[in-house]
Amino acid sequence: MTDPTPVIEAIYAFRRSKAMFAAVGLGVFDRCHESPATVSDFPGNPQALERLLDACVSLGFLEKGDSGYSNTPLASEYLRRSSPRTLAGYILYSDRALYQLWGRLDDALSTGSNQWEPAFGFGPGGIFDHFFSSEAAKRDFIAGMHGFGLLSSPAVVAAFDLSAFHRLVDLGGATGHLAMSAVDRFPNLTAAVVELPGVAPLAREYTQGRIDVIEGDFFNQPLPPADLYAAGRILHDWSEPKIRTLLARVHQALPQGGGMLIAETLLDDDKAGPVNSLLQSLNMLVCTEGRERTVAEYTTLLQEAGFQSVEARRTGAPLDAILAIK
């Protein structure tokens, strides 16, 4: 008999996710970090809550002792909101938005379109107005994206020798995690991030003056001068025409010998893996107009924009790296 484990694990996978989502939403890991907690510390039915907390023990997020439930180091680092490496904001976004969009995957497969309008009544452009209408919600989301960035940015900037460059501008650089990783590794480099006005103030809080934060729209406004531009988890959001527009703008702004550093998860040449990259490409289907791509597909787009040398590196982190030279 063929081992059914992969099928069974796939059946159960969403249960694990939803249990973690619910626990983060209830503030379980914030409370259990302070001191051991019991079911009476959380709103809801005590018997139901006990099931959830025990499930979190089995998932490796909580420990159960005589005094109650306490965080494991894993939960304290990634699941409580006040941790500098928290993923809680992105987890809440996954629960409130992506979980609903994935519920409409069949429709996305039929239409080839994202599911924001059918699921929520507005397009992708309205997500910040709807889900992040409060300052606290926006901060949670940005903190979660920052935590994700910290998992990949050090590996991305280490993938290539960037010591020949002098000025890095990260387009849509959010909290500056990639730019700060770059200046940490290459002391001769100065850096800036370009972000929309709604994100820029938070970026300044995270960067603390270590790099510049420039408010702007990199699709429609002149790009700040640089000999190295970066784009992390940006290109996968867009269709090929928009990517061509952005790459052409970057190429035009660069001096000869300048470069573009791209951080994205890369599909294998035959598109048979990696599994997380393929699932992320489906995620792009339900929530953007973009997708994940192979090295060859990115190379074609970059060469069409005028870049001559294109190299790619697998980093072992959630995001891989591409460096293109003008």
Short mmCIF file of C-alpha atoms in Angstrom, two decimals:
data_model
loop_
_atom_site.label_atom_id
_atom_site.label_comp_id
_atom_site.label_asym_id
_atom_site.label_seq_id
_atom_site.Cartn_x
_atom_site.Cartn_y
_atom_site.Cartn_z
CA MET A 1 0.00 0.00 0.00
CA THR A 2 1.28 3.48 -0.86
CA ASP A 3 1.98 5.61 2.20
CA PRO A 4 -1.02 7.97 2.59
CA THR A 5 0.84 10.37 4.92
CA PRO A 6 1.25 13.23 2.36
CA VAL A 7 -2.48 13.15 1.64
CA ILE A 8 -3.44 13.05 5.31
CA GLU A 9 -1.04 15.88 6.17
CA ALA A 10 -2.51 18.00 3.37
CA ILE A 11 -6.04 17.31 4.67
CA TYR A 12 -5.04 18.41 8.18
CA ALA A 13 -2.85 21.37 7.21
CA PHE A 14 -5.56 24.04 7.37
CA ARG A 15 -6.56 22.85 10.85
CA ARG A 16 -3.07 23.59 12.14
CA SER A 17 -3.13 27.02 10.53
CA LYS A 18 -6.54 27.95 11.87
CA ALA A 19 -5.67 26.81 15.41
CA MET A 20 -2.59 29.06 15.35
CA PHE A 21 -4.57 31.93 13.82
CA ALA A 22 -7.20 31.69 16.55
CA ALA A 23 -4.64 31.55 19.35
CA VAL A 24 -2.80 34.62 18.02
CA GLY A 25 -6.10 36.47 17.63
CA LEU A 26 -7.02 35.72 21.24
CA GLY A 27 -3.66 37.04 22.45
CA VAL A 28 -2.70 33.65 23.87
CA PHE A 29 1.00 34.02 23.28
CA ASP A 30 1.16 37.58 24.60
CA ARG A 31 -0.52 36.48 27.84
CA CYS A 32 1.45 33.22 28.20
CA HIS A 33 4.73 35.10 27.81
CA GLU A 34 4.09 37.12 30.97
CA SER A 35 3.42 34.17 33.29
CA PRO A 36 1.68 30.79 33.15
CA ALA A 37 -1.96 31.20 32.08
CA THR A 38 -5.11 29.12 32.41
CA VAL A 39 -8.28 28.96 30.34
CA SER A 40 -9.89 31.51 32.67
CA ASP A 41 -7.48 34.16 31.35
CA PHE A 42 -9.13 34.15 27.91
CA PRO A 43 -12.64 35.01 26.71
CA GLY A 44 -14.77 32.09 25.59
CA ASN A 45 -16.02 28.69 26.61
CA PRO A 46 -13.56 27.08 29.07
CA GLN A 47 -13.85 23.57 27.62
CA ALA A 48 -13.38 24.84 24.07
CA LEU A 49 -10.42 27.01 25.07
CA GLU A 50 -8.77 24.06 26.77
CA ARG A 51 -8.90 22.16 23.49
CA LEU A 52 -7.25 25.06 21.69
CA LEU A 53 -4.49 25.49 24.27
CA ASP A 54 -3.79 21.76 24.33
CA ALA A 55 -3.60 21.80 20.53
CA CYS A 56 -1.03 24.59 20.77
CA VAL A 57 0.97 22.39 23.14
CA SER A 58 0.96 19.60 20.57
CA LEU A 59 2.00 22.06 17.85
CA GLY A 60 5.04 23.10 19.87
CA PHE A 61 3.82 26.60 20.72
CA LEU A 62 2.92 26.12 24.40
CA GLU A 63 4.15 24.08 27.35
CA LYS A 64 1.73 22.76 29.98
CA GLY A 65 2.67 22.71 33.64
CA ASP A 66 1.09 22.66 37.08
CA SER A 67 0.64 26.45 37.02
CA GLY A 68 -0.86 26.58 33.53
CA TYR A 69 0.30 27.17 29.98
CA SER A 70 3.54 28.96 29.04
CA ASN A 71 5.13 29.91 25.74
CA THR A 72 7.83 27.84 24.14
CA PRO A 73 10.80 29.89 22.84
CA LEU A 74 9.34 29.52 19.35
CA ALA A 75 6.08 31.22 20.33
CA SER A 76 7.79 33.96 22.34
CA GLU A 77 9.95 34.87 19.36
CA TYR A 78 7.44 34.71 16.53
CA LEU A 79 3.86 34.61 17.86
CA ARG A 80 3.62 37.39 20.45
CA ARG A 81 3.00 40.89 19.17
CA SER A 82 5.71 42.63 21.20
CA SER A 83 8.57 40.46 19.96
CA PRO A 84 10.99 42.28 17.60
CA ARG A 85 10.79 39.25 15.29
CA THR A 86 7.01 38.80 15.51
CA LEU A 87 5.00 37.29 12.68
CA ALA A 88 1.72 37.89 14.51
CA GLY A 89 0.57 40.72 12.26
CA TYR A 90 0.98 38.66 9.12
CA ILE A 91 -0.74 35.73 10.85
CA LEU A 92 -3.75 37.94 11.62
CA TYR A 93 -3.79 39.17 8.02
CA SER A 94 -3.65 35.55 6.85
CA ASP A 95 -6.63 34.74 9.06
CA ARG A 96 -8.76 37.75 8.19
CA ALA A 97 -7.92 38.07 4.50
CA LEU A 98 -5.94 35.25 2.91
CA TYR A 99 -7.98 32.49 4.57
CA GLN A 100 -11.10 33.95 2.97
CA LEU A 101 -9.44 34.39 -0.43
CA TRP A 102 -8.14 30.83 -0.47
CA GLY A 103 -11.70 29.69 0.22
CA ARG A 104 -12.45 31.01 -3.27
CA LEU A 105 -9.55 29.25 -5.00
CA ASP A 106 -11.94 27.34 -7.26
CA ASP A 107 -13.32 30.63 -8.56
CA ALA A 108 -9.81 32.01 -9.06
CA LEU A 109 -8.89 28.93 -11.07
CA SER A 110 -11.98 29.43 -13.21
CA THR A 111 -11.53 33.14 -13.85
CA GLY A 112 -7.76 33.59 -13.48
CA SER A 113 -8.45 36.63 -11.32
CA ASN A 114 -7.85 37.59 -7.70
CA GLN A 115 -10.78 37.23 -5.35
CA TRP A 116 -10.86 40.49 -3.37
CA GLU A 117 -14.02 41.78 -5.03
CA PRO A 118 -16.06 38.56 -4.69
CA ALA A 119 -14.87 37.93 -1.12
CA PHE A 120 -14.89 41.45 0.33
CA GLY A 121 -16.55 43.77 -2.15
CA PHE A 122 -13.45 45.77 -3.10
CA GLY A 123 -10.31 45.33 -5.18
CA PRO A 124 -6.71 44.85 -3.97
CA GLY A 125 -6.24 48.60 -3.78
CA GLY A 126 -8.69 48.82 -0.90
CA ILE A 127 -7.12 46.33 1.47
CA PHE A 128 -5.30 48.87 3.61
CA ASP A 129 -8.40 51.03 3.98
CA HIS A 130 -10.47 48.03 5.02
CA PHE A 131 -8.23 45.75 7.08
CA PHE A 132 -5.82 48.35 8.42
CA SER A 133 -8.19 51.20 9.18
CA SER A 134 -6.76 51.53 12.71
CA GLU A 135 -3.20 52.48 13.54
CA ALA A 136 -2.85 49.38 15.71
CA ALA A 137 -3.89 47.05 12.89
CA LYS A 138 -1.47 48.72 10.48
CA ARG A 139 1.36 48.43 12.99
CA ASP A 140 0.60 44.76 13.55
CA PHE A 141 0.74 44.06 9.81
CA ILE A 142 3.95 46.02 9.25
CA ALA A 143 5.56 44.27 12.23
CA GLY A 144 4.62 40.91 10.74
CA MET A 145 6.12 41.82 7.38
CA HIS A 146 9.24 43.03 9.19
CA GLY A 147 9.52 39.65 10.92
CA PHE A 148 9.27 37.89 7.57
CA GLY A 149 11.91 40.22 6.16
CA LEU A 150 14.34 39.39 8.95
CA LEU A 151 14.13 35.72 7.95
CA SER A 152 15.37 36.42 4.40
CA SER A 153 17.11 39.77 4.04
CA PRO A 154 20.47 38.82 5.62
CA ALA A 155 20.71 35.81 3.28
CA VAL A 156 19.66 37.84 0.24
CA VAL A 157 22.34 40.51 0.72
CA ALA A 158 24.93 37.81 1.44
CA ALA A 159 24.19 36.03 -1.84
CA PHE A 160 26.36 38.43 -3.86
CA ASP A 161 29.39 40.64 -3.27
CA LEU A 162 27.84 44.11 -3.21
CA SER A 163 30.98 45.91 -2.04
CA ALA A 164 31.44 47.67 -5.40
CA PHE A 165 28.17 49.58 -4.99
CA HIS A 166 27.84 52.83 -3.07
CA ARG A 167 24.15 53.73 -2.83
CA LEU A 168 21.28 51.25 -2.43
CA VAL A 169 17.65 52.34 -2.84
CA ASP A 170 15.10 49.70 -1.87
CA LEU A 171 11.83 50.20 -3.73
CA GLY A 172 8.91 49.40 -1.47
CA GLY A 173 11.39 48.54 1.26
CA ALA A 174 8.82 48.69 4.10
CA THR A 175 10.69 48.75 7.42
CA GLY A 176 14.11 48.82 5.78
CA HIS A 177 15.09 45.29 6.81
CA LEU A 178 16.84 44.55 3.50
CA ALA A 179 18.56 47.92 3.29
CA MET A 180 19.78 47.70 6.90
CA SER A 181 21.03 44.15 6.33
CA ALA A 182 22.97 45.43 3.33
CA VAL A 183 24.66 48.32 5.15
CA ASP A 184 25.48 45.99 8.05
CA ARG A 185 27.29 43.63 5.70
CA PHE A 186 28.85 46.26 3.40
CA PRO A 187 29.95 49.29 5.47
CA ASN A 188 30.81 51.35 2.38
CA LEU A 189 27.16 51.24 1.32
CA THR A 190 24.60 53.91 2.16
CA ALA A 191 20.94 53.12 1.70
CA ALA A 192 17.38 54.39 1.50
CA VAL A 193 13.91 52.95 1.19
CA VAL A 194 11.12 54.37 -0.96
CA GLU A 195 7.70 53.90 0.59
CA LEU A 196 4.20 55.27 0.29
CA PRO A 197 3.22 58.07 2.71
CA GLY A 198 1.12 55.71 4.80
CA VAL A 199 4.08 53.42 5.53
CA ALA A 200 7.00 55.87 5.61
CA PRO A 201 6.45 57.08 9.21
CA LEU A 202 6.61 53.50 10.48
CA ALA A 203 9.70 52.87 8.37
CA ARG A 204 11.40 55.80 10.12
CA GLU A 205 10.60 54.23 13.48
CA TYR A 206 12.20 50.94 12.48
CA THR A 207 15.25 52.43 10.78
CA GLN A 208 16.02 54.98 13.52
CA GLY A 209 18.02 57.17 11.15
CA ARG A 210 20.34 54.37 10.03
CA ILE A 211 19.09 54.72 6.46
CA ASP A 212 17.04 57.33 4.63
CA VAL A 213 13.28 56.98 4.21
CA ILE A 214 11.88 58.64 1.08
CA GLU A 215 8.15 59.03 0.52
CA GLY A 216 7.09 58.32 -3.02
CA ASP A 217 5.53 56.07 -5.65
CA PHE A 218 8.25 54.28 -7.58
CA PHE A 219 5.91 53.55 -10.49
CA ASN A 220 5.01 57.17 -11.11
CA GLN A 221 7.68 59.43 -9.59
CA PRO A 222 11.37 59.85 -10.44
CA LEU A 223 13.57 57.27 -8.73
CA PRO A 224 16.11 58.59 -6.22
CA PRO A 225 19.69 58.35 -7.52
CA ALA A 226 21.44 55.03 -6.81
CA ASP A 227 23.87 52.59 -8.35
CA LEU A 228 21.96 49.65 -6.83
CA TYR A 229 18.20 49.32 -6.63
CA ALA A 230 16.44 46.55 -4.73
CA ALA A 231 12.94 45.10 -4.94
CA GLY A 232 11.91 42.51 -2.37
CA ARG A 233 8.58 40.73 -2.80
CA ILE A 234 7.54 43.45 -5.25
CA LEU A 235 7.76 41.97 -8.73
CA HIS A 236 5.67 38.91 -7.89
CA ASP A 237 2.69 41.20 -7.23
CA TRP A 238 2.45 42.38 -10.81
CA SER A 239 1.71 41.27 -14.35
CA GLU A 240 4.44 41.29 -16.97
CA PRO A 241 3.47 44.68 -18.47
CA LYS A 242 3.81 46.42 -15.08
CA ILE A 243 7.05 44.61 -14.35
CA ARG A 244 8.45 45.70 -17.70
CA THR A 245 7.50 49.28 -16.90
CA LEU A 246 9.25 49.19 -13.52
CA LEU A 247 12.38 47.43 -14.80
CA ALA A 248 12.67 49.91 -17.67
CA ARG A 249 12.48 52.80 -15.18
CA VAL A 250 15.16 51.21 -13.00
CA HIS A 251 17.44 50.50 -15.96
CA GLN A 252 17.10 54.06 -17.20
CA ALA A 253 17.93 55.50 -13.77
CA LEU A 254 21.03 53.35 -13.21
CA PRO A 255 24.54 54.36 -14.26
CA GLN A 256 26.51 51.94 -16.42
CA GLY A 257 27.64 49.07 -14.21
CA GLY A 258 24.79 49.69 -11.77
CA GLY A 259 22.66 46.84 -10.56
CA MET A 260 19.27 45.63 -9.44
CA LEU A 261 18.89 43.19 -6.56
CA ILE A 262 15.66 41.19 -6.58
CA ALA A 263 14.41 39.12 -3.65
CA GLU A 264 11.70 36.63 -4.58
CA THR A 265 11.04 32.93 -4.13
CA LEU A 266 12.17 31.18 -7.32
CA LEU A 267 10.42 28.31 -9.04
CA ASP A 268 12.50 25.42 -10.34
CA ASP A 269 13.17 25.46 -14.07
CA ASP A 270 10.57 22.71 -14.64
CA LYS A 271 8.11 24.41 -12.24
CA ALA A 272 7.81 21.19 -10.23
CA GLY A 273 8.99 22.85 -7.02
CA PRO A 274 9.80 24.04 -4.46
CA VAL A 275 6.42 23.34 -2.90
CA ASN A 276 6.36 26.58 -0.86
CA SER A 277 7.10 28.60 -3.99
CA LEU A 278 4.31 26.90 -5.91
CA LEU A 279 1.84 27.47 -3.07
CA GLN A 280 2.95 31.11 -2.92
CA SER A 281 2.22 31.37 -6.64
CA LEU A 282 -1.33 30.18 -5.93
CA ASN A 283 -1.47 32.79 -3.18
CA MET A 284 -0.59 35.40 -5.77
CA LEU A 285 -3.44 34.10 -7.91
CA VAL A 286 -6.10 34.67 -5.25
CA CYS A 287 -4.82 38.03 -4.00
CA THR A 288 -2.84 39.84 -6.75
CA GLU A 289 -2.38 40.02 -10.50
CA GLY A 290 1.07 38.43 -10.21
CA ARG A 291 2.75 35.06 -9.78
CA GLU A 292 6.05 33.44 -8.88
CA ARG A 293 8.57 32.86 -11.67
CA THR A 294 11.61 30.84 -12.68
CA VAL A 295 15.11 32.23 -13.05
CA ALA A 296 14.69 32.03 -16.83
CA GLU A 297 11.47 34.07 -16.72
CA TYR A 298 13.05 36.79 -14.60
CA THR A 299 16.13 36.75 -16.83
CA THR A 300 13.98 37.33 -19.91
CA LEU A 301 12.21 40.27 -18.28
CA LEU A 302 15.50 41.81 -17.14
CA GLN A 303 17.19 41.37 -20.50
CA GLU A 304 14.20 42.91 -22.27
CA ALA A 305 14.69 45.93 -20.02
CA GLY A 306 18.34 46.19 -21.11
CA PHE A 307 20.23 44.40 -18.33
CA GLN A 308 23.11 42.31 -19.64
CA SER A 309 24.38 40.18 -16.76
CA VAL A 310 21.81 38.28 -14.67
CA GLU A 311 22.77 35.87 -11.89
CA ALA A 312 20.55 34.00 -9.43
CA ARG A 313 21.30 32.40 -6.07
CA ARG A 314 19.26 30.02 -3.94
CA THR A 315 19.65 31.29 -0.38
CA GLY A 316 18.02 28.57 1.74
CA ALA A 317 15.82 31.34 3.22
CA PRO A 318 12.18 32.00 2.25
CA LEU A 319 13.39 34.39 -0.50
CA ASP A 320 16.08 33.84 -3.13
CA ALA A 321 18.23 36.47 -4.83
CA ILE A 322 18.84 37.76 -8.37
CA LEU A 323 21.42 40.39 -9.29
CA ALA A 324 21.18 42.08 -12.68
CA ILE A 325 23.87 44.47 -13.98
CA LYS A 326 23.43 47.27 -16.53
#
